[in-house]
Amino acid sequence: MGSLLGNYLFRWLIKQLQDRSEPIIVCIIYICGWSAILFVIAIFLFVFKESLPALTGIETEIAVGEIEVEQLDLGEFTTSPRWIPESAKKPAFGILALLVGTLSVTVFSILLAVPLGLGAAVYVSEFAGNKTREILKILIELLAAIPSVVWGFIGIVVMNPLITELSGEAVGLNILNAGIVLALMSVPIIVSVSEDALRAVPESFREAGLAMGANRWEMIYKVLFPAAKNGLLAAVLLGIGRGIGETMAVLMCTGHSVNMPTSLFDPVRTLTATIAAELGEAVRGDLHYHTLFLIGVVLFAFAFIINLTADLVVKGIRNQGNV
Amino acid sequence: MSKPNVNNPFAITANEVRSRKVERFVCFITLGMTWTLILPVLVILGFLFIKAWPALSVSFIFDNPEQNMTAGGIWGPLIGTFMLIIVSLLIAAPIGILAGVYLNEFARDNWFTRLINLAVVNLAGVPSIVHGLFGLGAFVYFFQMQRSLLAASCTVAVMTLPVIITSTKEALASVPQPFRVACWNMGASKWQTIRTIVLPNSISGILTGVILQVARAAGETAPILFTGAMISSRIADSGWASMVPYGLEDRFMALSYHLYIIATQWQNVPESFKYGTAIVMIGLVIAVNSVSIGFRIYLRSRKKW
Amino acid sequence: MVNLAQAWAEKYQAERSEITIEISGGGSGVGISSLTQGLADMANASRKMKAKEIRRAKKEFNLDPQEFTVGKDALAIYVHKDNPIEEITIAQLSAIYEEGGTTNTWTELGVTLAGTSNPKIVRISRQNNSGTYAYFRQHVLNDNDFKLGSIDLSGSADVVSMVEKTPGAIGYSGMGYATDGVKMVKVKLDDDSASVAPNAANVINGTYPISRPLLIYTPQTPTGTVKDYLDWILGKNGQTIIEEMGYVPLK
């Protein structure tokens, strides 16, 4: 009798706990749901906050009563190719060469990755049998898993000697090296997003095309590509985003040289590698330190614009009622 | 158009033959493109493995770096990476899973939800070094964690959040709506339904996403460069201290940072050690990803609906 | 000096089991910056702290950095082992490395390379957090800026291994990093002086033009465990390790 009572009491307690806690748990869920926005805003705010002193001026007292103000010259920042932040004579904070470095490596890698990636996506989606498709998708996913620093290592020990052997150039750390490595890194995401886009086109489109007498290839480029073009464009944009944001691989493969390149075989330096290589040395409160954060803001802005564009472009699918 | 063959109107015309040739040609080209992407990587991996072979042994994995990194193994960095993964997932998984629950179960289809989805996509695209800058500004300085395992784990957690959110969302979406409706009809509350039916049925999909991020956390270097990674310290060779050598407020060795240091900044490291470290890293992420892929296949075979 | 720090730490920790020494790297600049911000108990540097750095440490972080010379090193000029050049003047080095310097090919120096037909001088340099970089700039380039476009590597060992692989390269690094694949060029102050090879003897007797001190900075006057370690480094054990690593001990 007593144990039966105890049993009911226990169950009543548990139920009370569950009922009372439910609103708290739901509240936690809501907060977690909003956390993504919170973090994106937080990332921007913190990076921007740490970069502000570069823009507003840093005052340091050199001697009693004598105050020196260091401020970033935005004109120089955006137009000068001279990046000499720790100069003994006159520091220069121009990121033009770094920007060109980032863009040249990214553009070259996209030129390699997009045709190949698209071709692979077409094969996997349209020509491959089911078993082959599974295997290829797994292989490509494993490719995506290789860490960035390992790719950098590959660039140093494999690409470097390969390039010097085949081209007779003096050093193999250059745009070509980093571009090839970056292409191999971006390909998995281009293939998987393109393949998703192609798969998303309804079967009826394909059947209609084939029924009209087109062969597979004509059906692909006349029917599928236009239908999936938004998803394909998103894939390219994501690949570009990957290229711009990559740090370790380009740090190790580009030759890390502040340079306005004139050929594929010239070494360059990227924005990301500059931050990674120099942040440890910059003392907090130094113009160099805050300028590096400003470069972070620039990178964040690039990534944001690219992602926003990719997102809007993909939304275009739904709006046009294609798929 | 060539003249139809009056004897057999269904005979193959020259056009058709050409058409089929084009089709086969394109199939061949795209197959070639696929192999152009995969084959070099396999060859490179094979090359790395061969060069790493002299170094690979049980002691390489379980010994600490010795004699100025010229001998011994990679235990210190390996266990550091493990601890980083565990702590960062302990932070990221609950937040990410619950966020996915929110997005799929609670959020209404309005501009605010669209904004959240946009934020998730953007978070996924933030460059890893910017995550490092954020970690430095926020966790190391603002929250005063100083350079530590905790600061680095928080930074890595923020980095891995988007994929966990997205895969949770998709896993939950794959649970058929009738399951939920049946629960509600029986008088269950929303959270009760989620807790007892929806989550258990989508757990494999959720775990797939979480496991994928394990691999990413293991491989990234940029976020931990300034938030806690160090080159070396005394690591015990045996006992409890060798299994958990770093406290939350300690700096730690990590496999990715270790490879970067010995590949670019250290003298006299045997070549096979560098390749060996790279192979261990690759092996680690491939093993983890294979578990995730295996889960996906198991999930598909087990689905009863 | 990071390899040196590691060697010291390993030996010292083997002798004193209760002490743990944690090492982070990244160049003299990183060490000094960490010290200034109170994040390190000792900073190894191959260049002196700048006035600006000392001022910040004192003013903003209330520290009083102390400098200790623990050894010496020669900054060797490395070229590929097949490069026929034997000696070089400081002026020629400036013309190669300095911004505005006009020497860009080996032919201008009167050298024909063996392993390649490309006469371009491939300048290997260090990233700007390196003390080696700062020292070279101060003593060879007279504080003028480096010519942009050099390949900026992250470690002393890196420079030598790059020069090993590149027939047309020139680079500067500590003499302790020499390998069989490179040649150290003798340096002359100007055309009329004798050319001096980088070795321990020439560093000690002061004839090698670009020799540098190896320094350790502490945030305050060292006490306790830090002082013990510093004394050990300055003592016989530490100095023996300096010699083993290819640097020059104090005596």
mmCIF file of N, CA and C in Angstrom, chain B residues 65-69 141 146-147 229-234 250-251 257 260-261 263-268, chain C residues 2-3 6-7 10 13 16-17 19-26 37 39 154-155 157-158 176-177 245:
data_model
loop_
_atom_site.group_PDB
_atom_site.id
_atom_site.type_symbol
_atom_site.label_atom_id
_atom_site.label_comp_id
_atom_site.label_asym_id
_atom_site.label_seq_id
_atom_site.Cartn_x
_atom_site.Cartn_y
_atom_site.Cartn_z
ATOM 1 N N PRO B 65 56.878 14.007 -28.733
ATOM 2 C CA PRO B 65 58.024 14.451 -29.526
ATOM 3 C C PRO B 65 59.269 14.515 -28.649
ATOM 4 N N GLU B 66 60.386 13.994 -29.128
ATOM 5 C CA GLU B 66 61.593 13.948 -28.313
ATOM 6 C C GLU B 66 62.763 14.539 -29.075
ATOM 7 N N GLN B 67 63.822 14.813 -28.339
ATOM 8 C CA GLN B 67 65.072 15.238 -28.943
ATOM 9 C C GLN B 67 64.854 16.328 -29.972
ATOM 10 N N ASN B 68 64.196 17.371 -29.508
ATOM 11 C CA ASN B 68 64.002 18.512 -30.382
ATOM 12 C C ASN B 68 63.234 18.151 -31.645
ATOM 13 N N MET B 69 62.185 17.367 -31.467
ATOM 14 C CA MET B 69 61.285 17.005 -32.558
ATOM 15 C C MET B 69 61.936 16.111 -33.595
ATOM 16 N N TYR B 141 40.368 37.953 -25.207
ATOM 17 C CA TYR B 141 40.462 39.245 -24.538
ATOM 18 C C TYR B 141 39.187 39.632 -23.814
ATOM 19 N N GLN B 146 42.022 34.242 -21.820
ATOM 20 C CA GLN B 146 43.433 34.157 -22.208
ATOM 21 C C GLN B 146 43.600 33.031 -23.222
ATOM 22 N N ARG B 147 44.824 32.887 -23.709
ATOM 23 C CA ARG B 147 45.042 31.829 -24.695
ATOM 24 C C ARG B 147 44.944 30.489 -23.979
ATOM 25 N N ALA B 229 47.128 27.493 -29.324
ATOM 26 C CA ALA B 229 48.082 26.458 -29.710
ATOM 27 C C ALA B 229 49.500 26.863 -29.315
ATOM 28 N N MET B 230 50.292 25.876 -28.888
ATOM 29 C CA MET B 230 51.690 26.157 -28.555
ATOM 30 C C MET B 230 52.557 25.079 -29.189
ATOM 31 N N ILE B 231 53.865 25.320 -29.182
ATOM 32 C CA ILE B 231 54.765 24.390 -29.859
ATOM 33 C C ILE B 231 55.074 23.174 -29.015
ATOM 34 N N SER B 232 55.433 23.396 -27.757
ATOM 35 C CA SER B 232 55.716 22.205 -26.953
ATOM 36 C C SER B 232 55.685 22.522 -25.481
ATOM 37 N N SER B 233 55.566 21.453 -24.716
ATOM 38 C CA SER B 233 55.602 21.587 -23.274
ATOM 39 C C SER B 233 55.890 20.203 -22.748
ATOM 40 N N ARG B 234 56.106 20.097 -21.455
ATOM 41 C CA ARG B 234 56.373 18.765 -20.930
ATOM 42 C C ARG B 234 55.070 17.983 -20.874
ATOM 43 N N ASP B 250 44.970 25.743 -19.988
ATOM 44 C CA ASP B 250 46.315 25.573 -20.513
ATOM 45 C C ASP B 250 46.351 25.766 -22.015
ATOM 46 N N ARG B 251 47.523 26.133 -22.506
ATOM 47 C CA ARG B 251 47.723 26.086 -23.929
ATOM 48 C C ARG B 251 47.991 24.617 -24.288
ATOM 49 N N TYR B 257 48.668 22.301 -36.037
ATOM 50 C CA TYR B 257 49.702 23.296 -35.790
ATOM 51 C C TYR B 257 51.075 22.630 -35.795
ATOM 52 N N TYR B 260 52.282 22.188 -39.276
ATOM 53 C CA TYR B 260 52.708 23.477 -39.821
ATOM 54 C C TYR B 260 54.106 23.836 -39.314
ATOM 55 N N ILE B 261 54.338 23.636 -38.021
ATOM 56 C CA ILE B 261 55.636 23.997 -37.449
ATOM 57 C C ILE B 261 56.753 23.127 -37.999
ATOM 58 N N ALA B 263 56.807 21.390 -40.654
ATOM 59 C CA ALA B 263 56.982 21.475 -42.107
ATOM 60 C C ALA B 263 57.667 22.763 -42.512
ATOM 61 N N THR B 264 57.515 23.833 -41.746
ATOM 62 C CA THR B 264 58.058 25.107 -42.199
ATOM 63 C C THR B 264 59.066 25.747 -41.268
ATOM 64 N N GLN B 265 59.106 25.401 -40.008
ATOM 65 C CA GLN B 265 59.944 26.198 -39.120
ATOM 66 C C GLN B 265 60.941 25.416 -38.301
ATOM 67 N N TRP B 266 61.009 24.121 -38.473
ATOM 68 C CA TRP B 266 61.884 23.377 -37.590
ATOM 69 C C TRP B 266 63.053 22.792 -38.358
ATOM 70 N N GLN B 267 64.188 22.675 -37.676
ATOM 71 C CA GLN B 267 65.389 22.133 -38.288
ATOM 72 C C GLN B 267 65.492 20.656 -38.040
ATOM 73 N N ASN B 268 66.095 19.926 -38.944
ATOM 74 C CA ASN B 268 66.497 18.547 -38.676
ATOM 75 C C ASN B 268 65.367 17.591 -38.370
ATOM 76 N N VAL C 2 64.072 29.208 -31.903
ATOM 77 C CA VAL C 2 63.084 28.326 -31.287
ATOM 78 C C VAL C 2 63.632 26.910 -31.092
ATOM 79 N N ASN C 3 64.465 26.456 -32.036
ATOM 80 C CA ASN C 3 65.067 25.133 -31.853
ATOM 81 C C ASN C 3 65.963 25.116 -30.615
ATOM 82 N N GLN C 6 63.925 24.929 -27.520
ATOM 83 C CA GLN C 6 63.425 23.566 -27.319
ATOM 84 C C GLN C 6 64.522 22.684 -26.750
ATOM 85 N N ALA C 7 65.745 22.824 -27.298
ATOM 86 C CA ALA C 7 66.843 21.988 -26.814
ATOM 87 C C ALA C 7 67.129 22.277 -25.341
ATOM 88 N N GLU C 10 64.284 20.873 -23.130
ATOM 89 C CA GLU C 10 64.291 19.420 -22.954
ATOM 90 C C GLU C 10 65.336 19.005 -21.934
ATOM 91 N N GLN C 13 64.344 20.252 -18.343
ATOM 92 C CA GLN C 13 63.232 19.521 -17.769
ATOM 93 C C GLN C 13 63.644 18.103 -17.399
ATOM 94 N N ARG C 16 65.365 18.772 -14.024
ATOM 95 C CA ARG C 16 64.500 19.238 -12.943
ATOM 96 C C ARG C 16 63.084 18.773 -13.249
ATOM 97 N N SER C 17 62.642 17.710 -12.599
ATOM 98 C CA SER C 17 61.371 17.126 -13.014
ATOM 99 C C SER C 17 60.170 17.928 -12.542
ATOM 100 N N ILE C 19 59.787 21.134 -12.961
ATOM 101 C CA ILE C 19 59.597 22.340 -13.770
ATOM 102 C C ILE C 19 58.995 21.962 -15.113
ATOM 103 N N THR C 20 58.026 22.741 -15.568
ATOM 104 C CA THR C 20 57.497 22.556 -16.922
ATOM 105 C C THR C 20 57.749 23.824 -17.710
ATOM 106 N N ILE C 21 58.313 23.646 -18.877
ATOM 107 C CA ILE C 21 58.589 24.808 -19.716
ATOM 108 C C ILE C 21 57.728 24.703 -20.961
ATOM 109 N N GLU C 22 56.963 25.751 -21.208
ATOM 110 C CA GLU C 22 56.044 25.746 -22.335
ATOM 111 C C GLU C 22 56.601 26.662 -23.416
ATOM 112 N N ILE C 23 56.662 26.154 -24.632
ATOM 113 C CA ILE C 23 57.294 26.925 -25.693
ATOM 114 C C ILE C 23 56.300 27.273 -26.787
ATOM 115 N N SER C 24 56.258 28.538 -27.140
ATOM 116 C CA SER C 24 55.489 28.957 -28.305
ATOM 117 C C SER C 24 56.439 29.676 -29.237
ATOM 118 N N GLY C 25 56.136 29.670 -30.516
ATOM 119 C CA GLY C 25 57.095 30.253 -31.445
ATOM 120 C C GLY C 25 56.472 31.285 -32.349
ATOM 121 N N GLY C 26 57.231 31.686 -33.322
ATOM 122 C CA GLY C 26 56.707 32.623 -34.294
ATOM 123 C C GLY C 26 57.658 33.738 -34.611
ATOM 124 N N GLN C 37 53.048 41.987 -23.364
ATOM 125 C CA GLN C 37 51.670 41.884 -22.920
ATOM 126 C C GLN C 37 51.517 40.996 -21.709
ATOM 127 N N LEU C 39 52.361 37.880 -21.359
ATOM 128 C CA LEU C 39 51.960 36.507 -21.616
ATOM 129 C C LEU C 39 53.123 35.532 -21.514
ATOM 130 N N SER C 154 58.865 31.556 -43.109
ATOM 131 C CA SER C 154 58.527 31.757 -41.705
ATOM 132 C C SER C 154 59.590 31.281 -40.731
ATOM 133 N N GLY C 155 60.609 30.565 -41.168
ATOM 134 C CA GLY C 155 61.581 30.074 -40.199
ATOM 135 C C GLY C 155 62.991 30.059 -40.753
ATOM 136 N N ALA C 157 65.127 27.683 -40.628
ATOM 137 C CA ALA C 157 65.420 26.422 -41.305
ATOM 138 C C ALA C 157 64.851 26.420 -42.717
ATOM 139 N N ASP C 158 63.686 27.025 -42.821
ATOM 140 C CA ASP C 158 62.993 27.152 -44.099
ATOM 141 C C ASP C 158 63.854 27.821 -45.163
ATOM 142 N N GLY C 176 74.106 28.385 -37.900
ATOM 143 C CA GLY C 176 73.877 27.056 -37.357
ATOM 144 C C GLY C 176 72.937 26.212 -38.198
ATOM 145 N N TYR C 177 72.270 26.835 -39.168
ATOM 146 C CA TYR C 177 71.297 26.106 -39.957
ATOM 147 C C TYR C 177 71.894 25.549 -41.251
ATOM 148 N N MET C 245 74.199 23.378 -31.157
ATOM 149 C CA MET C 245 73.208 23.782 -32.137
ATOM 150 C C MET C 245 73.822 24.644 -33.239
#
